[in-house]
XYZ file of C-alpha atoms in Angstrom:
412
model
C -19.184 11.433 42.222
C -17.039 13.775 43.544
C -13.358 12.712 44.945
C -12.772 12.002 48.520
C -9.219 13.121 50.452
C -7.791 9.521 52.195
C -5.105 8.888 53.880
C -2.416 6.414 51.924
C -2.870 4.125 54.609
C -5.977 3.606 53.852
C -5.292 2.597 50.642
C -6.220 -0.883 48.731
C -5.519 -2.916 45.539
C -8.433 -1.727 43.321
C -8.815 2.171 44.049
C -9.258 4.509 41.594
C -6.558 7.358 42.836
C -5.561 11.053 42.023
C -1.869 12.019 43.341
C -1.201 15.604 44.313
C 1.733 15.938 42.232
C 2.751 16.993 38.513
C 3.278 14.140 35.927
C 6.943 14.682 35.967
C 6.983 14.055 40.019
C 6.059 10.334 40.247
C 7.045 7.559 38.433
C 3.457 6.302 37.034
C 2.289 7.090 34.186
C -0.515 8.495 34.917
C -1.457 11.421 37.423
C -4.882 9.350 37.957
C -5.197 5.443 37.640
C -6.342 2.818 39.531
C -4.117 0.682 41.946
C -3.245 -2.546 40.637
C -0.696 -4.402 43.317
C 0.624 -3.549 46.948
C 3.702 -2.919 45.500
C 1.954 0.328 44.076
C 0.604 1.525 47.300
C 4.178 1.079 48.686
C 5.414 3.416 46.008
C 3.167 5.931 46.544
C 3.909 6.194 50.252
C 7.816 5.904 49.214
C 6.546 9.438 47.152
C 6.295 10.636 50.772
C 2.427 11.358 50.537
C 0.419 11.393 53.311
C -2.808 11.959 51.448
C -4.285 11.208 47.860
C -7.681 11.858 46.575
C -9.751 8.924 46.015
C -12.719 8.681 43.615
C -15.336 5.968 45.198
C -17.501 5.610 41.711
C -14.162 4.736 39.554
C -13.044 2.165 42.330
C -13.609 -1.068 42.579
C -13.083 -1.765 45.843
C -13.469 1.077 49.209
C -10.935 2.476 51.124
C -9.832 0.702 54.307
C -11.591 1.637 57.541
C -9.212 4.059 59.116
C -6.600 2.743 61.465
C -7.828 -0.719 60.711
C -4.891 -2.592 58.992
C -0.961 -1.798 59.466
C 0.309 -0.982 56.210
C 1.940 -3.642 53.626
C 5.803 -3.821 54.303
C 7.483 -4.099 51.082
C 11.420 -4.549 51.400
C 13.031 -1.143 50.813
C 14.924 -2.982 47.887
C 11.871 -4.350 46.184
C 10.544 -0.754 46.242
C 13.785 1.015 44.675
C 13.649 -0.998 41.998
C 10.477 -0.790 40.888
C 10.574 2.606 41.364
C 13.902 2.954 39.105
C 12.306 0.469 36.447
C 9.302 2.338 36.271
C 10.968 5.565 36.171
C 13.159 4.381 33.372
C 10.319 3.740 31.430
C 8.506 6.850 32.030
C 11.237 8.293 30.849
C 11.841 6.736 27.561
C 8.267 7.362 27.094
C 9.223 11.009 27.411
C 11.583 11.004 24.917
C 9.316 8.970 22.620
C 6.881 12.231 22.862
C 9.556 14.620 22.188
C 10.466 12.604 19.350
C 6.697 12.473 18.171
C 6.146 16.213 18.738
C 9.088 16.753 16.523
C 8.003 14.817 13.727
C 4.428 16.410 14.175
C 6.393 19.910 14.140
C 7.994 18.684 10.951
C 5.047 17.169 9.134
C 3.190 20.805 9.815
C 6.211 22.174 8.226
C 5.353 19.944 5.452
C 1.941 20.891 5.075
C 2.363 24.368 5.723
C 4.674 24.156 2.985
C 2.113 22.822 0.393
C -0.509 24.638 1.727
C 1.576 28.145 0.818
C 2.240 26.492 -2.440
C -1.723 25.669 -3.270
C -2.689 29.043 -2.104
C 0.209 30.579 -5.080
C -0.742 28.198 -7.967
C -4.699 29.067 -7.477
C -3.956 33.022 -7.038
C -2.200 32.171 -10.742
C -4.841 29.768 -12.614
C -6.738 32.452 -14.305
C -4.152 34.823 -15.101
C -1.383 32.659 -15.976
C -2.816 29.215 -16.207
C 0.212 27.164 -17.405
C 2.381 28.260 -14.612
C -0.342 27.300 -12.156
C -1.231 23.878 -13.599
C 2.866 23.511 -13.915
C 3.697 23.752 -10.455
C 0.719 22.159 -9.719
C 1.740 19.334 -11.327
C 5.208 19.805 -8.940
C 3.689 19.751 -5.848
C 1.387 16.554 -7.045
C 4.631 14.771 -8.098
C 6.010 15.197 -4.527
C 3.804 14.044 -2.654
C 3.463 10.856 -5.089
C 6.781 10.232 -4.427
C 6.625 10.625 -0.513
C 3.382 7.934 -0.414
C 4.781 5.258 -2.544
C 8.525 6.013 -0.406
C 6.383 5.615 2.986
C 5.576 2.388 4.314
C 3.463 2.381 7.012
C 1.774 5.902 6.665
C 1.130 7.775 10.053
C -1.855 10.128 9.336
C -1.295 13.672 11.392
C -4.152 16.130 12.634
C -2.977 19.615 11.720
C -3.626 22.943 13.293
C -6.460 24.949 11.955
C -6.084 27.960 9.378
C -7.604 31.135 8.685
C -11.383 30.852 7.795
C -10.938 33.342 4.574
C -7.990 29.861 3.616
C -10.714 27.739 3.446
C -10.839 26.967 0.123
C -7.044 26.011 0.071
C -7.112 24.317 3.293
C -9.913 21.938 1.699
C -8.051 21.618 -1.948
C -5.061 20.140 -0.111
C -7.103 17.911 2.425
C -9.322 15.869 -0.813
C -5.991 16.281 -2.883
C -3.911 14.552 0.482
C -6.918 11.910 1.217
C -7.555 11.369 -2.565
C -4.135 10.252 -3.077
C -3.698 8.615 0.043
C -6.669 6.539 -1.013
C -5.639 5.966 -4.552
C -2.220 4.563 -3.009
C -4.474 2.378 -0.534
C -6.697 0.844 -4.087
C -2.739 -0.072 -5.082
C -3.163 2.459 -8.083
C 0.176 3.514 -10.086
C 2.155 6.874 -9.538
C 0.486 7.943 -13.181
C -2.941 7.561 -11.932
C -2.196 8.875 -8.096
C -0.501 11.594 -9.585
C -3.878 12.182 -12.019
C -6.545 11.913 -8.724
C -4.387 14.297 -7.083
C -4.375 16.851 -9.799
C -8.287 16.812 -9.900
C -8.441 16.714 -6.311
C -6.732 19.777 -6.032
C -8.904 21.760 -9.049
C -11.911 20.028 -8.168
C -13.596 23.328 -6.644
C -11.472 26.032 -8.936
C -14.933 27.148 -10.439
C -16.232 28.659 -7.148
C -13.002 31.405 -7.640
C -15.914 32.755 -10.881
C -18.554 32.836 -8.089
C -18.892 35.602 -5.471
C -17.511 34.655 -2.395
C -20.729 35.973 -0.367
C -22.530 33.142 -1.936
C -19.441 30.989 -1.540
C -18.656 31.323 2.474
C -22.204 32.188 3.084
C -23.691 29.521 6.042
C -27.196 30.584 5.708
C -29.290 28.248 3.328
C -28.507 29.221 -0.237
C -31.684 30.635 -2.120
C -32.227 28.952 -5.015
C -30.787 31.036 -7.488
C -27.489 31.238 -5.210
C -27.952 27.225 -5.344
C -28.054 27.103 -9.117
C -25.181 29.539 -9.596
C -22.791 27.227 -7.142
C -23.950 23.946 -9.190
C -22.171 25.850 -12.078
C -18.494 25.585 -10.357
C -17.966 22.309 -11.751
C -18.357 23.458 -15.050
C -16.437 26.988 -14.457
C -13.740 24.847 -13.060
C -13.500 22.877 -16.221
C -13.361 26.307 -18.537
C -10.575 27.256 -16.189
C -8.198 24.121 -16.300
C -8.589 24.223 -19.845
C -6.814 27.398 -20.617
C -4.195 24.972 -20.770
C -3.319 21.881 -22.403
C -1.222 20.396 -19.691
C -4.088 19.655 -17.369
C -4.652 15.764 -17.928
C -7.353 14.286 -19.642
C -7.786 12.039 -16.992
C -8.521 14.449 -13.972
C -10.699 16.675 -15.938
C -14.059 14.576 -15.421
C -13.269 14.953 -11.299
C -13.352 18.735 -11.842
C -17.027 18.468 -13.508
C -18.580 15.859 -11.646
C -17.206 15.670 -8.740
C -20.737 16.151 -6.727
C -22.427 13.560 -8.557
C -23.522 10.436 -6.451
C -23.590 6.788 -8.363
C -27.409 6.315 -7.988
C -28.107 9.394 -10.018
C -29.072 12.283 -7.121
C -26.757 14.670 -7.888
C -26.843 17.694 -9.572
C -26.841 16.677 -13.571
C -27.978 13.044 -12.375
C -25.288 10.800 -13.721
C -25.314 7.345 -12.548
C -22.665 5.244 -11.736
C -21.564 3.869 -15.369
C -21.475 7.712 -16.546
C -18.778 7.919 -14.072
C -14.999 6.914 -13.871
C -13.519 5.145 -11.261
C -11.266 8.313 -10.493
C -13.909 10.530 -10.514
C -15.780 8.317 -7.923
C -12.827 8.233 -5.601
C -12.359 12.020 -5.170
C -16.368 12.631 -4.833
C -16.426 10.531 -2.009
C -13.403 12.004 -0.020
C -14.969 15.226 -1.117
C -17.984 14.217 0.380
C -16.438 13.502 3.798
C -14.320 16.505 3.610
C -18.012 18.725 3.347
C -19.361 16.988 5.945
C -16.859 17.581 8.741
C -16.706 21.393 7.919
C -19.824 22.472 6.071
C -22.180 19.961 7.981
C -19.794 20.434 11.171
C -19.792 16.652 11.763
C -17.319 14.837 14.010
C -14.823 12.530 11.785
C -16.521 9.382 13.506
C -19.794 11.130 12.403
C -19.061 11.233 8.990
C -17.654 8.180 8.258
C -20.425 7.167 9.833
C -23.034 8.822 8.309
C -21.767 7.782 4.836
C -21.534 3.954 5.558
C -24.920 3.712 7.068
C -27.302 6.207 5.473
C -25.852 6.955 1.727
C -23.916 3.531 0.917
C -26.083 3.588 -2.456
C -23.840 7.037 -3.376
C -20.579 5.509 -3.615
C -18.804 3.012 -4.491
C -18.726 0.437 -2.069
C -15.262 -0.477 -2.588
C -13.788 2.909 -1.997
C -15.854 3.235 1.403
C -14.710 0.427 2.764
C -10.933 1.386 1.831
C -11.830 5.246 2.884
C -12.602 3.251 6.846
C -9.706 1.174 6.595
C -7.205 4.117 5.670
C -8.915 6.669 8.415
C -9.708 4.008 10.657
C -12.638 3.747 12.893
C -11.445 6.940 15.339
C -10.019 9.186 12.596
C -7.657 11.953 13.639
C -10.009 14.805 15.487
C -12.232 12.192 16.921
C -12.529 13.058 20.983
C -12.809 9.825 22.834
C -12.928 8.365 26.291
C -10.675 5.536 26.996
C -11.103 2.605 28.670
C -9.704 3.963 32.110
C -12.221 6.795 31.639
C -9.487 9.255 30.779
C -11.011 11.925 27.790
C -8.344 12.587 24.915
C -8.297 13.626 21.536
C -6.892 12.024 18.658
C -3.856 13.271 16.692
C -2.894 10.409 14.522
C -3.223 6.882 13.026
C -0.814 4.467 11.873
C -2.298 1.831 9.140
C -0.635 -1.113 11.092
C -2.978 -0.469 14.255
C -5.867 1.549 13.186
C -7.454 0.434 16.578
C -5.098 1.603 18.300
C -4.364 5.593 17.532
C -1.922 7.885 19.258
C -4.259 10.306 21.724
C -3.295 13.642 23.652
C -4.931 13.184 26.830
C -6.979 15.646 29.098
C -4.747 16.131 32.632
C -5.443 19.595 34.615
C -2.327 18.238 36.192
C -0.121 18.828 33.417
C 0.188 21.929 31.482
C -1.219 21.979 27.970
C 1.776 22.868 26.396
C 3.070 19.486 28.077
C -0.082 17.503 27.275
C 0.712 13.369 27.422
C 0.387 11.992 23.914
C 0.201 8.003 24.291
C -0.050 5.506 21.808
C -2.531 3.101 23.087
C -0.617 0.150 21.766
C 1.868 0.478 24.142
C 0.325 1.264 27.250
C -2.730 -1.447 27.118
C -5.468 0.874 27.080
C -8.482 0.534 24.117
C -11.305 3.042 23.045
C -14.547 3.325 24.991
C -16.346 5.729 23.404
C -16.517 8.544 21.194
C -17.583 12.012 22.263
C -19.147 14.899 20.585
C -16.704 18.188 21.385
C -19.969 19.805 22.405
C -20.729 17.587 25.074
C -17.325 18.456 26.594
C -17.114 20.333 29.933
C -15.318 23.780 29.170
C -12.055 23.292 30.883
C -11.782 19.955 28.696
C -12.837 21.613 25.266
C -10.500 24.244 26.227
C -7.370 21.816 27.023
C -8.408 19.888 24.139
C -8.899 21.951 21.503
C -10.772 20.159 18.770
C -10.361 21.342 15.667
C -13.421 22.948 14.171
C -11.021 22.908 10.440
C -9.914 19.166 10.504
C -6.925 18.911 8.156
C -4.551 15.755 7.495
C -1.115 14.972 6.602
C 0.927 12.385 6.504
C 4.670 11.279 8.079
C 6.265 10.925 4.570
C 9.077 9.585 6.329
C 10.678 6.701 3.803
C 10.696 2.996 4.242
C-alpha cells in the first residue's frame, strides 16, 4: 500500500512514518520508522513539520481522526534533551561509519594489493616457475601472519573486478576462505600456510587450456568437458617445474574437484583424500557456485548443506557456516523493520548479527547508512534474491555479481 500525506497532528504511538527530510536533518536514525512514544511525535513537530507521509499497511495503529485530539504537550525541556541525546548519538554513529568506511577503504587496499600480486606470480609460473612459486610463498606467509595476529576476524565484501580477472579474482577468494577456514579447524601456520599455497594453484592448469573453452558459459561439449577435467593434472605438471612447491599442497592442485562419495571426475572417495585437500574442494565448491552457478551466498551455503552433505566433509561444512555465517557478505536481506539492505561484512563474535548498507532514496548512495544490527536492535527477516529487487533498489544496492572476501587483518 501506497503512503498517505497526514498531518503531524494526527499522529499516534504505533505509525509507521516517512519524514520529508535528508538523514542528516533529524535526529532519528532512520528517515522511515515507526513511532514508538509521544515523546517522538513531539520531536517531530519540534522538526517544524507540518506534514509526514504515513504508510497504513506498516502501522499498527491509524492515524487520528483529523482535528479530533489536541496534541501531546511535552515540556520544551523534556524535548531539548532528547533531541540533544539523540542527536549525540546519531552522531557518534556517524563517525562510527566513517571509521568503518575507512577500514573497508583500507582492507580493499589490502586486497587490491594481493590481488595485483596473484595476477604477477601466475603471468610468471610457466616461464619462470621458481620466482612465481617464491613470491607465492610471500604473499601466503602474509596473510598467515595477519589471521593468526587477528582476533576476532571481520569478513569484508569487496568491489567487483574485470571479468577477463576472473581467474585471479577466484585464486585469491578459495586461497582467502581456505585459510580462513584452516585457521577456524585451529590448524598451525605450517599447514595454513600449505592450504593456502594449493588454494591459490588449485586452477593453474586451465592457463594450458584455451580460454574460449575456459570463460565459455554455454554448456561445454563433451570433448571441451574432458579437456577442462585435465587442469588438475596440467596444474600439477606446472607447480612441479619447481621443487619449492610443497608436498603437501600438491594433492589440492590434482584433486581438488573430487567429492568424498566418489562422483567426481577420477572417482576418489573420501579415504583417497587428505584432509587438506578436502578443505579447499569444498570452499572451491562454494566459490563455483556463487559465480559459475550465479547463486546467492545464502543459496550456496545452502545448497551444499542440504542437497550434497554426502560430498564433503561434514566437519568442514559446519565450520565453512560458522565462519560465513548464516547471511554471508553479498546476501540482500530485509530486516525486521522491513527496511531492504545488503550485507558488507561479518564479525565471528555475532554472526547473527552482520553490518548491512541499507536501501534509503533519501540519502545519497555515496552516503548510504551502514548499521551494525547489534547495536541498533534490529534482526534479519528474510533473505532476498537480487533479481527479485525493484530497479531503483538493485541499482542503490548494487549486489555484486563477482562476490569476493577479505578480511580486517587488524591485530589483537
Amino acid at each position: 500500500m501506497a503512503g498517505i500525506t497526514i498531518s503531524v497532528d494526527r499522529l499516534q504511538v504505533g505509525n509507521y512514518v516517512s519524514l520529508p527530510l535528508g538523514w542528516r536533518e533529524h535526529p532519528f536514525l532512520f528517515s522511515s520508522f515507526k513511532i514508538k512514544s509521544e515523546e517522538e511525535i513531539a520531536l517531530i513537530r519540534r522538526l517544524g513539520l507540518q506534514q509526514v507521509t504515513l504508510f497504513p499497511d506498516k502501522s499498527d495503529s491509524p492515524p487520528l481522526p483529523p482535528d479530533s485530539v489536541a496534541p501531546v504537550e511535552i515540556p520544551a525541556s523534556e524535548q531539548s534533551s532528547q533531541q540533544e541525546a539523540m542527536q549525540q548519538d546519531k552522531e557518534e554513529r556517524i563517525a562510527r561509519l566513517q571509521q568503518y568506511r575507512h577500514d573497508v577503504q583500507q582492507c580493499d587496499k589490502q586486497f587490491q594489493h594481493s590481488l595485483s600480486q596473484v595476477r604477477s606470480l601466475m603471468g610468471k609460473v610457466q616461464a619462470r616457475p621458481l620466482n612465481a612459486i617464491t613470491e607465492a610463498k610471500e604473499l601466503i606467509d602474509a596473510i598467515t601472519r595477519q589471521l593468526l595476529a587477528a582476533d576476532d576476524l571481520v569478513l569484508h565484501l569487496m568491489a567487483e573486478g574485470d571479468v577477463d580477472d576472473q581467474l585471479y579474482y577466484h585464486s585469491l577468494n578459495v586461497s582467502v576462505l581456505s585459510m580462513m577456514l584452516a585457521k577456524e579447524c585451529n590448524l598451525g601456520a605450517e599447514q595454513i600456510s600449505q592450504v593456502g599455497m594449493g588454494a591459490l594453484f588449485h586452477d593453474i592448469g586451465k592457463l594450458k587450456i584455451p580460454s574460449q573453452i575456459v570463460r565459455k558459459r554455454e554448456p561445454l561439449t563433451k570433448p571441451e568437458q574432458n579437456l577442462l577435467a585435465q587442469h588438475g593434472r596440467y596444474g600439477l605438471s606446472l607447480v612441479n617445474l619447481t621443487p619449492s612447491f610443497p608436498e603437501e599442497a600438491k594433492g589440492i592442485v590434482l584433486h581438488h574437484h573430487e567429492y568424498l562419495d566418489g562422483s567426481g571426475p577420477l572417482g576418489l572417495k573420501a579415504s583417497q583424500l587428505d584432509p587438506l585437500t578436502q578443505l579447499v574442494s569444498l570452499i572451491n565448491e562454494y566459490d563455483n557456485l556463487c559465480h559459475r552457478h550465479a547463486k546467492v551466498p545464502f543459496s550456496a551455503l545452502s545448497s551444499l548443506y542440504k542437497q550434497r552433505k554426502g560430498q564433503f566433509n561434514p566437519d568442514y561444512l559446519a565450520l565453512l557456516i560458522r565462519l560465513l555465517g548464516i547471511y554471508p557478505p553479498g546476501s540482500v536481506v530485509q530486516l525486521s523493520n522491513g527496511q531492504i539492505g545488503l550485507v558488507i561484512a561479518i564479525k565471528g563474535s555475532s554472526l547473527l548479527y552482520p553490518s548491512v548498507l541499507l536501501y534509503d532514496p533519501g540519502i545519497p548512495r555515496q552516503e548510504a547508512a551502514i548499521i551494525d544490527l547489534s547495536q541498533v536492535g534490529l534482526t534479519i527477516a528474510k533473505v532476498i534474491h537480487p533479481k527479485r529487487l525493484p530497479p531503483a533498489v538493485f541499482e542503490y544496492l548494487n549486489p555484486r555479481t563477482r562476490i569476493s572476501y577479505y578480511f580486517d587483518p587488524k591485530p589483537k
